[in-house]
Amino acid sequence: MSAMAPENAGKSRSEIQSEFNQVVALRDVSFDVKKGETFVVMGLSGSGKSTLVRCLIRLIETTSGSIFVEEEDVTSLSERELRDFRRTKISMVFQNFGLLPHRNVMDNACYGLEVKGISRLERYEKAQKMLDLVGLNGWEDSRVSQLSGGMQQRVGLARALAVEPEILLMDEPFSGLDPLIRRQMRSELAELQKEIKKTMVFITHDLDEAVTVGDRIAIMRDGEIIQMGTPEEIILNPVDDFVTEFTEDVSKERVLNVSAVSVDPDLIWTHSQDLTKLKDDLNTAGAQHVAFVNESGNSLGVLMRNDIEQIASSEELDHMLRESSPAILNSSNVRPAILKLANSETPVPVVDSQKKLLGVITQSSILKSLAE
Amino acid sequence: MSTTDKEIENLKTGTSRRVNISLKKIYFPSVVILATIVLSTMIHGAGFEFALDFPIDTSKEIEGFLDDSVDWIVINFGDFFDAISDALKVVLGKLRDLLVWIPWPVMMALVFIIGWKVASLKIAAMSVIGLAILATVNLWEPTMVTVAIMIVSVFLSIVVGVPVGILAARSDAVDTGIRPVLDTMQTMPSFVYLVPGIMLFGLGNVAAIFATVLYALPPCIRLTNLGIRQVDASVVEAGRSFGSSYMQLLFKIQIPMAIPTIMAGINQTVMMALAMSTIAAMVGAGGLGIEVLRAMGQLKEGEAIIAGCAIVILAIIIDRISQGYIENRTS
Ligand SMILES: Nc1ncnc2c1ncn2[C@@H]1O[C@H](COP(=O)(O)OP(=O)(O)O)[C@@H](O)[C@H]1O
Ligand SMILES: [Mg+2]
């Protein structure tokens, strides 16, 4: 009887391990990665992340299932086709770098091109570009063993980029580095990705990292994907306690955008000139602030009740609206919004890209959603 | 029971248990030893022939078979071995003539430069001092002859050993297959190689080289095998991920990364080859070995010791220079 038999599908990983003495590294793992997207796979150590990413490039053969890159099934490639696939379409960055200790930085960065049979002159030229890109200009002739961990991983990245792959696989590329360097490399990679726009599968065990680099995140446990979605979806709606525990350590303001923390204004006022009516309405509604809009719903500004009560003329009102805090876009990150709010005496209006008022953010609305 | 009573009780059981354990440990071996002595005494006392002399003796048959095999090889492949022998004689002769022809100051300068570039200034200076000692005891020429034999033997050992080591590293079947052969080669008394050497190549330097290569080959194979197997698996994996072919992996990653270990194997091969030089002299190899043998035959112990020390000095020079090379490469 084999561990792969259909009747074993319901058994847990530990049951199969004790019954067949085989480890279920992955099962039921299914996902799509869009072109140019950074797909992050996250999970604790031993959850099967490395196995997953190695299956994509067939450093580990799958026992069943298929992997498609565009129209081509990677699992059915012949030995020679696989070699070509690895030489042209895909490359990988490793946790422990996997650099060649007997070569200098330049010749390490060239390795992929050399294997492809590209002439020395051409590969030096191409690799030089990548070394410049990752900030290693001037280190070409150094031995890799003389470099710091962060620099070594830059070499690894340059080597992977030099072959101009469409897909970049990264297996915990920054896990072996000091926390400070790790954070720096992480944000550098996020910057770099804006420029190179590779399709990327990024492995990490660190949700902070996942949130910084990932467009979408899959969370794995015991070889299975237990949740998949945008960073925001995962942090706001964790499917179970396991994911919740993961997400607890992440500062929410990094993934929230403004629309998630905005609320309806106390009062929306369109009849801009009628000051007496405004003051009456304020009293009846018990509103603390008023959001002003024009006829087409565009935001004009937000004012506090106390200020309005001292206004005598409509010119004064116009003046105050012009002076009030500028609106903030609903899709922007909540971090700069917090800063804006801190410098403002009134709630800040939230608008869409057409300047239409969608709501306001107040100190209490932000605090509430962060505390959730 | 009071606490003190308990403690005393615990102490007692503890002690008695410890005694039990140690008794158990010596119980079985003492019974075995006793039984061996008693049984042997009884058999000798009873004069039990069957158990005193082993009933079967196949040594004659196996000896005969081996004799016939060597004869068969000599008869059928004699020309082949003669050709090898002639070729080696020519190469060795030319090399020896060259080394002897180079005047001693030039040779010392050469060794100094090699030692300096490959190892360090200190090792270069020590090597020259060593050579100077060899020259002052009037052993310059035999030293050069020994060096010539070394170069040829070690060269042949590398030519055979490194590829075999690579094969063994790439295939577990080959590894398991050659392991007993290597064990045999290393534990077989080296004199034993001399006889087939003479049968195949006749008396002289070539038989000596044959015996030397057989004796010195195993470390070269073993360490090449080990070096390639020890190459960091994650680097090999990275190599594969870039689409390296089998040969690219071997020549761009595995062999370069195994070089320090392979060099250590070659270093050992050189040392073992030097250790063979006296034994090889028995079948007619020249050099320092024959000096030792001759002095011993004439009971000139002083001369024998000096010639023996000359071999040691030569070994130290070669060893330090090659170790220096390995160190420079790995750091
Ligand atoms: N060569 C192997 N043989 C047996 N089990 C393995 C092997 N490699 C990994 N595993 C097991 O497979 C599981 C997944 O490992 P891995 O993919 O390395 O996890 P991760 O990268 O998430 O830490 C682990 O339980 C691990 O023990
Ligand atoms: Mg891993």
XYZ file of C-alpha atoms and ligand atoms in Angstrom:
731
model
C 0.000 0.000 0.000
C 1.332 3.424 -0.854
C 1.118 6.686 1.022
C -0.171 8.264 -2.184
C -3.269 6.036 -2.334
C -6.576 7.933 -2.460
C -7.860 6.397 0.775
C -5.052 8.195 2.623
C -6.142 11.641 1.480
C -7.950 12.310 4.718
C -5.131 11.271 6.985
C -3.057 13.832 8.791
C 0.612 14.359 8.143
C 1.649 12.671 11.386
C -0.627 9.675 10.725
C 0.966 9.140 7.331
C 4.410 9.585 8.809
C 3.878 6.916 11.453
C 2.074 4.547 9.069
C 4.377 4.752 6.027
C 7.493 6.371 7.451
C 7.243 9.022 4.751
C 6.979 12.766 5.161
C 4.156 14.577 3.436
C 6.087 17.633 2.319
C 3.255 19.203 0.319
C -0.330 18.386 -0.435
C -3.260 20.073 -2.060
C -1.131 23.079 -2.855
C -2.603 25.039 -5.709
C -2.030 28.651 -6.688
C -1.572 31.030 -9.607
C 1.007 33.736 -9.857
C 0.337 36.583 -12.248
C 3.000 38.061 -14.481
C 4.987 40.709 -12.616
C 3.459 39.782 -9.293
C 5.358 39.082 -6.093
C 3.819 36.013 -4.522
C 4.961 35.335 -1.002
C 4.839 31.910 0.623
C 5.008 32.113 4.359
C 5.054 29.547 7.130
C 7.009 28.242 10.056
C 10.153 26.242 9.511
C 9.344 22.733 8.317
C 6.044 23.741 6.753
C 7.266 22.833 3.266
C 8.134 26.223 1.805
C 11.539 25.220 0.475
C 10.121 22.013 -0.933
C 7.411 24.004 -2.698
C 9.785 26.447 -4.330
C 12.200 23.669 -5.323
C 9.376 21.826 -7.037
C 8.799 24.868 -9.244
C 12.302 24.546 -10.700
C 12.388 20.753 -10.286
C 15.296 20.632 -7.885
C 12.839 18.324 -6.142
C 10.570 16.199 -8.324
C 6.880 16.200 -7.545
C 5.203 12.843 -6.964
C 1.976 14.129 -8.469
C 0.402 17.277 -9.831
C 1.491 19.755 -12.481
C 3.195 23.109 -12.657
C 2.463 25.377 -15.593
C 4.621 28.254 -16.713
C 2.566 29.953 -19.390
C 1.379 26.982 -21.484
C 4.177 24.601 -20.574
C 3.975 21.862 -17.952
C 7.300 22.000 -16.125
C 6.850 18.513 -14.674
C 6.820 16.936 -18.147
C 9.959 18.608 -19.513
C 12.736 16.320 -20.719
C 16.208 16.570 -19.227
C 17.340 18.883 -22.008
C 14.196 21.003 -22.001
C 14.496 21.360 -18.249
C 18.049 22.618 -18.650
C 16.919 25.198 -21.189
C 14.024 26.197 -18.949
C 16.407 26.797 -16.069
C 18.839 28.672 -18.286
C 16.348 31.093 -19.755
C 13.071 31.346 -17.874
C 13.698 31.006 -14.199
C 16.399 31.526 -11.621
C 16.725 31.176 -7.914
C 18.261 32.911 -4.909
C 19.148 30.682 -1.959
C 19.003 31.161 1.790
C 22.646 30.203 2.261
C 23.660 31.975 -0.946
C 25.123 28.943 -2.787
C 28.008 31.001 -4.154
C 31.146 29.466 -5.615
C 33.904 30.104 -3.057
C 36.702 29.630 -5.588
C 35.494 32.440 -7.811
C 35.448 36.194 -7.453
C 32.286 38.300 -7.371
C 32.212 38.903 -11.104
C 32.669 35.270 -12.068
C 29.983 34.272 -9.585
C 27.558 36.749 -11.076
C 28.427 35.362 -14.506
C 27.776 31.724 -13.671
C 24.336 31.452 -15.248
C 25.506 33.183 -18.418
C 28.625 31.037 -18.583
C 26.565 27.852 -18.371
C 24.459 29.175 -21.227
C 27.614 29.436 -23.328
C 27.716 33.222 -23.646
C 31.098 34.719 -24.546
C 33.245 36.160 -21.803
C 33.012 39.745 -23.005
C 29.253 39.710 -23.300
C 28.672 38.023 -19.974
C 30.959 40.423 -18.141
C 29.015 43.289 -19.639
C 25.650 41.842 -18.615
C 26.787 40.816 -15.150
C 28.360 44.222 -14.578
C 24.976 45.846 -15.118
C 23.411 43.613 -12.503
C 26.248 44.136 -10.047
C 25.746 47.884 -10.442
C 22.023 47.415 -9.909
C 22.490 45.613 -6.589
C 25.130 48.087 -5.430
C 28.280 46.004 -5.836
C 30.109 48.302 -8.204
C 33.808 48.158 -7.334
C 33.685 44.700 -5.707
C 33.980 42.694 -8.937
C 37.411 41.242 -8.149
C 36.820 40.428 -4.473
C 36.593 36.867 -3.282
C 33.063 36.096 -2.158
C 34.262 34.688 1.155
C 35.594 38.132 2.051
C 32.179 39.755 1.735
C 29.602 40.197 4.487
C 26.420 38.117 4.401
C 24.394 40.965 2.977
C 26.895 41.545 0.210
C 27.064 37.833 -0.560
C 23.329 37.751 -1.024
C 23.608 40.740 -3.350
C 25.968 38.620 -5.441
C 23.379 35.837 -5.355
C 20.729 38.270 -6.535
C 22.949 39.678 -9.287
C 23.716 36.134 -10.442
C 20.028 35.313 -10.613
C 19.151 38.542 -12.435
C 22.051 38.322 -14.903
C 20.371 35.574 -16.944
C 17.359 37.880 -17.351
C 14.824 35.334 -16.157
C 11.099 35.924 -16.303
C 10.618 34.258 -12.958
C 12.651 34.783 -9.830
C 12.458 32.281 -6.973
C 13.736 33.376 -3.597
C 14.010 30.907 -0.754
C 14.310 32.956 2.426
C 16.986 35.129 0.825
C 17.380 37.412 3.826
C 16.805 34.992 6.714
C 20.484 34.399 7.239
C 21.263 38.086 7.663
C 21.370 40.375 10.683
C 18.015 42.037 11.415
C 19.215 45.476 10.407
C 20.712 44.343 7.121
C 17.621 42.206 6.555
C 15.314 45.195 6.757
C 17.524 47.223 4.471
C 17.796 44.466 1.859
C 14.061 43.931 2.032
C 13.199 47.515 1.210
C 15.901 47.632 -1.444
C 14.353 44.581 -3.058
C 10.920 46.213 -2.963
C 12.426 49.250 -4.734
C 14.266 47.064 -7.227
C 11.129 45.094 -8.003
C 9.360 48.320 -9.034
C 12.077 48.712 -11.636
C 12.542 45.138 -12.895
C 8.973 43.867 -12.447
C 9.869 40.165 -12.339
C 7.365 37.492 -11.559
C 8.563 36.501 -8.144
C 7.926 33.682 -5.708
C 9.348 34.803 -2.408
C 9.671 32.494 0.587
C 9.874 33.816 4.113
C 8.956 32.902 7.650
C 8.534 36.550 8.599
C 5.184 38.235 8.073
C 6.738 41.690 8.252
C 8.858 40.738 5.280
C 5.901 39.168 3.494
C 3.914 42.366 3.868
C 6.753 44.582 2.613
C 7.505 42.679 -0.571
C 4.319 40.726 -1.312
C 1.428 41.533 -3.590
C -0.246 38.361 -2.389
C 0.626 35.999 0.429
C 0.000 32.296 0.943
C 0.344 30.964 4.459
C 1.435 27.345 4.818
C 1.212 24.863 7.631
C 2.207 21.189 7.510
C 2.528 21.253 3.734
C -0.827 22.846 3.050
C -1.866 26.378 2.170
C -4.258 27.524 4.859
C -4.864 31.067 3.681
C -4.078 33.031 0.567
C -4.783 36.666 -0.195
C -3.488 40.225 -0.208
C -1.581 41.323 2.898
C -4.576 43.398 3.922
C -7.023 40.517 3.589
C -4.836 38.266 5.667
C -4.235 40.758 8.427
C -7.804 41.954 8.604
C -9.464 38.544 8.228
C -7.208 35.764 9.485
C -8.981 32.419 8.874
C -7.962 30.764 12.110
C -6.032 31.147 15.337
C -2.823 30.037 13.685
C -2.902 32.876 11.172
C -4.061 35.299 13.860
C -1.033 34.481 15.926
C 1.146 35.104 12.922
C -0.449 38.435 12.191
C -0.430 39.726 15.739
C 3.144 40.876 15.565
C 2.688 42.927 12.439
C 1.927 46.586 12.816
C -1.390 46.977 11.080
C -0.795 50.477 9.813
C 1.613 48.970 7.270
C -1.105 47.188 5.371
C -4.195 49.288 6.056
C -5.110 51.952 3.579
C -7.082 55.055 4.313
C -10.464 53.777 3.162
C -10.277 50.992 5.761
C -10.067 53.495 8.598
C -12.368 56.240 7.333
C -15.813 56.888 8.780
C -18.854 58.943 7.723
C -18.561 62.585 8.686
C -20.857 63.844 11.467
C -22.554 66.125 8.948
C -22.207 66.744 5.220
C -23.053 70.268 4.091
C -23.730 71.245 0.491
C -25.658 74.522 0.839
C -22.514 76.376 1.499
C -23.717 79.976 1.886
C -26.574 79.610 4.411
C -24.708 80.091 7.692
C -27.737 80.256 9.955
C -29.141 76.985 8.633
C -25.752 75.388 9.041
C -25.529 76.443 12.687
C -29.076 75.180 13.327
C -28.374 71.829 11.683
C -25.190 71.491 13.658
C -27.119 71.851 16.875
C -29.896 69.460 15.927
C -27.479 66.804 14.686
C -25.143 67.269 17.662
C -22.267 67.120 15.162
C -18.723 67.940 16.187
C -17.477 68.520 12.644
C -18.872 69.225 9.195
C -17.569 68.090 5.811
C -18.269 70.595 3.050
C -18.863 69.460 -0.530
C -19.852 71.279 -3.720
C -22.781 70.394 -6.001
C -20.948 67.495 -7.644
C -19.913 65.981 -4.288
C -16.272 67.132 -4.363
C -14.708 67.769 -0.981
C -14.118 71.380 0.031
C -12.791 70.781 3.538
C -13.743 69.858 7.076
C -14.381 72.368 9.880
C -15.056 71.968 13.602
C -18.342 73.091 15.175
C -16.614 75.526 17.546
C -14.959 77.343 14.665
C -18.159 77.539 12.639
C -20.032 79.127 15.525
C -17.637 82.072 15.463
C -17.973 82.656 11.722
C -19.924 85.765 10.774
C -19.775 85.929 6.979
C -19.654 83.532 4.072
C -16.335 85.107 2.971
C -14.898 84.118 6.307
C -16.232 80.558 5.782
C -14.631 80.344 2.321
C -11.392 81.569 3.757
C -11.454 79.006 6.538
C -12.245 76.187 4.112
C -9.278 77.181 1.970
C -7.081 77.062 5.052
C -8.426 73.686 6.242
C -6.496 70.390 5.962
C -6.236 69.136 2.379
C -8.030 65.893 1.536
C -6.258 62.525 1.379
C -6.649 59.812 -1.265
C -8.602 56.725 -0.165
C -6.024 54.297 -1.580
C -3.018 55.770 0.172
C -1.370 54.056 3.108
C -2.571 54.836 6.567
C 0.881 55.813 7.815
C 1.186 59.211 6.124
C -2.491 59.768 6.954
C -1.712 59.398 10.644
C 0.982 62.026 10.267
C -1.405 64.385 8.498
C -4.028 63.878 11.153
C -1.524 64.621 13.864
C -0.770 67.996 12.280
C -4.394 68.875 11.751
C -6.888 70.292 14.222
C -9.830 68.827 12.322
C -10.648 65.394 10.896
C -9.137 64.897 7.428
C -11.469 64.364 4.455
C -10.980 61.207 2.371
C -11.583 61.426 -1.374
C -11.352 59.138 -4.390
C -9.256 59.963 -7.430
C -12.076 62.207 -8.767
C -11.903 64.265 -5.543
C -15.354 62.982 -4.480
C -15.779 62.922 -0.709
C -15.934 59.360 0.645
C -15.628 60.001 4.384
C -13.256 61.386 6.961
C -10.567 59.984 9.170
C -10.599 61.062 12.776
C -8.245 60.241 15.579
C -10.774 57.867 17.064
C -11.482 56.094 13.760
C -7.785 55.310 13.312
C -7.230 54.244 16.884
C -10.268 51.988 16.732
C -9.227 50.138 13.606
C -5.644 49.696 14.783
C -6.839 48.327 18.124
C -9.048 45.705 16.487
C 11.052 5.867 58.908
C 12.894 9.056 59.695
C 14.608 11.101 57.018
C 18.057 9.913 58.025
C 16.921 6.291 57.883
C 15.550 6.889 54.414
C 18.771 8.498 53.295
C 20.758 5.600 54.656
C 18.381 3.157 52.949
C 18.735 5.038 49.673
C 22.455 5.071 50.032
C 22.478 1.298 50.653
C 20.306 0.397 47.649
C 22.241 2.828 45.516
C 25.544 1.242 46.459
C 24.312 -2.305 46.048
C 22.877 -1.466 42.614
C 26.175 -0.016 41.500
C 27.970 -3.205 42.567
C 25.410 -5.287 40.665
C 25.988 -3.366 37.445
C 29.758 -3.738 37.546
C 29.426 -7.458 38.352
C 27.170 -7.941 35.347
C 29.677 -6.174 33.117
C 32.549 -8.506 33.951
C 30.425 -11.646 34.303
C 30.106 -12.523 30.618
C 33.714 -11.839 29.543
C 35.094 -13.863 32.469
C 32.938 -16.844 31.542
C 34.159 -16.633 27.927
C 37.829 -16.435 28.936
C 37.453 -19.276 31.397
C 35.680 -21.482 28.852
C 38.427 -20.803 26.271
C 41.177 -21.881 28.641
C 39.308 -24.961 29.889
C 38.338 -26.148 26.384
C 41.854 -25.673 24.948
C 43.441 -27.550 27.855
C 40.975 -30.414 27.445
C 41.602 -30.759 23.686
C 45.379 -30.747 24.099
C 45.067 -33.250 27.000
C 42.956 -35.607 24.897
C 45.318 -35.295 21.876
C 42.365 -34.623 19.628
C 44.124 -34.379 16.193
C 41.150 -33.133 14.227
C 40.845 -29.996 16.338
C 44.593 -29.333 16.495
C 45.541 -29.302 12.794
C 43.006 -27.797 10.390
C 41.686 -30.683 8.245
C 41.880 -28.926 4.868
C 44.831 -27.126 3.221
C 44.153 -25.293 -0.069
C 47.263 -23.121 -0.115
C 48.968 -25.201 -2.821
C 45.996 -24.932 -5.205
C 45.589 -21.182 -4.795
C 49.305 -20.571 -5.149
C 49.318 -22.634 -8.290
C 46.385 -20.718 -9.692
C 48.033 -17.361 -9.002
C 51.344 -18.508 -10.518
C 49.535 -19.680 -13.628
C 47.608 -16.413 -13.898
C 50.727 -14.263 -13.748
C 52.445 -16.583 -16.251
C 49.429 -16.381 -18.520
C 49.429 -12.589 -18.402
C 53.166 -12.440 -19.084
C 52.882 -14.819 -22.042
C 49.814 -13.260 -23.608
C 50.391 -9.586 -22.875
C 54.167 -9.601 -22.740
C 54.522 -7.324 -25.739
C 52.109 -4.843 -24.247
C 54.012 -4.672 -20.967
C 57.321 -4.517 -22.801
C 56.061 -1.508 -24.727
C 55.017 0.247 -21.529
C 58.295 -0.675 -19.948
C 60.336 0.687 -22.855
C 58.365 3.918 -22.988
C 58.693 4.486 -19.251
C 62.398 3.724 -19.358
C 62.914 6.381 -21.992
C 60.880 9.004 -20.147
C 62.493 8.250 -16.827
C 65.982 8.231 -18.343
C 65.473 11.602 -20.009
C 64.017 13.120 -16.847
C 66.847 11.786 -14.688
C 69.446 13.074 -17.124
C 67.795 16.475 -17.134
C 67.674 16.736 -13.329
C 71.251 15.584 -12.932
C 72.371 17.916 -15.748
C 70.968 21.024 -14.059
C 73.832 22.433 -11.953
C 73.209 22.579 -8.242
C 73.083 26.419 -7.893
C 70.488 26.625 -10.649
C 68.427 23.823 -9.064
C 68.555 25.477 -5.669
C 67.465 28.804 -7.146
C 64.621 27.014 -8.926
C 63.440 25.300 -5.735
C 63.718 28.597 -3.886
C 61.519 30.402 -6.401
C 58.954 27.583 -6.496
C 58.848 27.376 -2.692
C 58.472 31.118 -2.397
C 55.725 31.534 -4.984
C 53.782 28.413 -4.018
C 54.249 28.420 -0.243
C 56.195 31.108 1.586
C 59.598 32.733 1.868
C 60.347 30.784 5.037
C 59.562 27.434 3.433
C 61.622 28.412 0.380
C 64.632 29.189 2.589
C 64.241 25.941 4.554
C 64.014 23.928 1.343
C 67.292 25.377 0.084
C 68.975 24.604 3.395
C 67.679 21.020 3.108
C 69.056 20.693 -0.414
C 72.382 22.097 0.763
C 72.604 19.389 3.429
C 71.909 16.728 0.791
C 74.659 18.165 -1.387
C 77.224 18.356 1.411
C 76.837 14.651 2.267
C 77.559 13.830 -1.371
C 74.055 12.563 -2.141
C 73.069 15.132 -4.773
C 72.960 12.779 -7.711
C 71.057 9.928 -5.993
C 68.580 12.570 -4.768
C 67.920 13.748 -8.299
C 67.429 10.147 -9.443
C 64.912 9.583 -6.645
C 63.130 12.802 -7.582
C 62.880 11.606 -11.186
C 61.354 8.286 -10.085
C 58.984 10.206 -7.768
C 57.830 12.527 -10.525
C 57.034 9.661 -12.878
C 55.323 7.536 -10.188
C 53.270 10.393 -8.817
C 52.316 11.540 -12.287
C 51.045 8.038 -13.121
C 49.226 7.827 -9.779
C 47.424 11.108 -10.479
C 46.566 10.149 -14.041
C 44.941 6.963 -12.754
C 43.826 8.065 -9.295
C 42.005 11.340 -9.929
C 39.668 10.008 -12.654
C 38.941 6.856 -10.653
C 38.249 9.031 -7.603
C 35.859 11.165 -9.639
C 34.047 8.076 -10.896
C 33.760 6.762 -7.355
C 32.357 10.092 -6.190
C 29.720 10.172 -8.909
C 28.604 6.553 -8.539
C 27.933 4.730 -5.302
C 28.301 1.395 -7.110
C 31.851 2.222 -8.192
C 32.590 3.454 -4.675
C 31.451 0.215 -3.048
C 33.235 -1.775 -5.738
C 36.663 -0.204 -5.349
C 36.633 0.122 -1.568
C 37.857 -3.472 -0.855
C 40.411 -3.142 -3.660
C 41.807 0.031 -2.069
C 41.847 -1.599 1.376
C 43.823 -4.483 -0.088
C 46.264 -2.209 -1.863
C 46.939 -0.284 1.331
C 47.322 -3.192 3.730
C 49.172 -5.585 1.403
C 52.859 -5.658 2.409
C 54.560 -3.585 -0.263
C 57.214 -6.269 -0.970
C 54.480 -8.406 -2.475
C 54.085 -5.969 -5.379
C 57.707 -6.442 -6.368
C 57.383 -9.954 -7.738
C 54.606 -9.372 -10.283
C 56.396 -6.096 -11.062
C 59.502 -8.038 -12.046
C 57.485 -10.653 -13.917
C 55.717 -8.023 -15.998
C 58.417 -5.397 -16.495
C 61.671 -7.150 -15.653
C 64.193 -5.978 -13.079
C 64.791 -2.239 -12.934
C 63.194 1.123 -12.529
C 59.924 0.295 -14.263
C 59.096 -2.574 -11.891
C 59.920 -0.189 -9.064
C 57.581 2.452 -10.507
C 54.863 -0.184 -10.891
C 55.144 -1.217 -7.249
C 55.327 2.403 -6.121
C 52.213 3.406 -8.080
C 50.225 0.475 -6.687
C 51.251 1.392 -3.158
C 50.783 5.157 -3.471
C 47.560 5.185 -5.507
C 44.898 4.620 -2.787
C 45.133 7.995 -0.982
C 44.838 9.812 -4.288
C 41.658 7.912 -5.177
C 40.200 8.130 -1.688
C 40.743 11.825 -1.188
C 39.546 12.749 -4.668
C 36.387 10.760 -3.943
C 35.999 12.354 -0.527
C 36.724 15.858 -1.789
C 34.038 15.710 -4.443
C 31.493 14.132 -2.137
C 32.172 16.813 0.457
C 31.399 19.709 -1.880
C 28.675 21.774 -0.252
C 25.369 20.341 -1.503
C 23.764 23.778 -1.562
C 26.362 25.060 -4.010
C 25.789 22.062 -6.264
C 22.063 22.708 -6.018
C 22.573 26.342 -7.002
C 24.646 25.124 -9.947
C 21.840 22.823 -11.030
C 19.289 25.609 -10.704
C 21.120 27.570 -13.391
C 20.837 24.687 -15.833
C 24.366 23.297 -15.573
C 24.970 20.084 -17.464
C 26.597 17.077 -15.820
C 30.028 18.056 -17.111
C 29.612 21.724 -16.221
C 28.745 20.774 -12.655
C 31.814 18.570 -12.481
C 34.342 20.957 -13.992
C 32.978 24.317 -12.880
C 31.872 23.450 -9.365
C 32.765 20.049 -7.962
C 36.380 19.633 -9.034
C 37.434 23.244 -8.325
C 35.861 23.073 -4.884
C 37.484 19.694 -4.193
C 40.973 20.864 -5.210
C 42.327 21.350 -1.662
C 41.284 17.818 -0.688
C 42.579 16.368 -3.943
C 45.870 18.146 -3.323
C 46.035 16.651 0.163
C 45.596 13.229 -1.476
C 48.403 13.931 -3.930
C 50.595 15.074 -1.062
C 50.005 11.755 0.692
C 50.716 9.914 -2.543
C 54.086 11.645 -2.768
C 54.920 10.749 0.824
C 53.987 7.110 0.323
C 55.958 6.954 -2.909
C 59.015 8.272 -1.076
C 58.494 5.686 1.642
C 58.651 3.026 -1.095
C 61.977 4.174 -2.502
C 64.106 1.808 -0.383
C 61.872 -1.164 -1.121
C 61.808 -0.261 -4.804
C 65.589 -0.276 -4.770
C 65.416 -4.048 -4.161
C 64.222 -4.557 -7.745
C 66.854 -2.280 -9.139
C 65.601 1.264 -8.801
C 68.417 3.773 -8.418
C 68.553 6.794 -6.187
C 68.661 7.234 -2.423
C 67.026 3.850 -1.805
C 69.907 1.922 -3.328
C 72.340 3.965 -1.202
C 70.533 2.793 1.916
C 70.470 -0.824 0.755
C 74.135 -0.839 -0.286
C 75.285 0.682 2.997
C 73.208 -1.838 4.940
C 74.609 -4.726 2.925
C 78.127 -3.602 3.752
C 77.131 -3.045 7.405
C 78.079 0.636 7.120
C 75.446 1.873 9.546
C 76.626 5.518 9.419
C 76.187 5.709 5.659
C 72.793 3.989 5.874
C 71.581 6.475 8.454
C 72.757 9.444 6.379
C 71.064 8.132 3.232
C 67.920 7.415 5.248
C 67.938 10.954 6.593
C 68.343 12.245 3.065
C 65.026 10.596 2.161
C 63.437 12.255 5.183
C 64.792 15.681 4.197
C 63.510 15.260 0.652
C 60.106 14.233 2.018
C 59.941 17.263 4.299
C 60.836 19.654 1.480
C 58.142 18.267 -0.825
C 55.600 18.086 1.976
C 56.077 21.646 3.217
C 55.927 23.135 -0.255
C 52.760 21.259 -1.183
C 51.114 21.924 2.204
C 51.868 25.597 1.750
C 50.208 25.475 -1.629
C 47.077 23.852 -0.164
C 46.903 26.394 2.653
C 47.271 29.338 0.300
C 44.482 27.978 -1.848
C 42.001 27.335 0.939
C 42.396 30.595 2.841
N 15.400 15.183 2.184
C 14.359 15.086 3.028
N 13.978 13.872 3.495
C 12.930 13.753 4.346
N 12.210 14.777 4.787
C 12.535 16.004 4.376
C 13.628 16.230 3.470
N 13.722 17.553 3.237
C 12.741 18.121 3.947
N 12.025 17.199 4.628
C 10.857 17.444 5.485
O 9.882 18.062 4.698
C 9.228 19.061 5.436
C 9.292 20.375 4.725
O 10.605 20.839 4.703
P 11.009 22.230 4.041
O 10.369 22.323 2.693
O 12.477 22.350 4.093
O 10.337 23.269 5.024
P 10.617 24.822 5.215
O 11.423 25.308 4.057
O 9.261 25.429 5.261
O 11.338 24.972 6.498
C 9.884 19.088 6.809
O 9.051 18.382 7.692
C 11.176 18.392 6.615
O 11.543 17.727 7.785
Mg 13.369 26.312 4.078
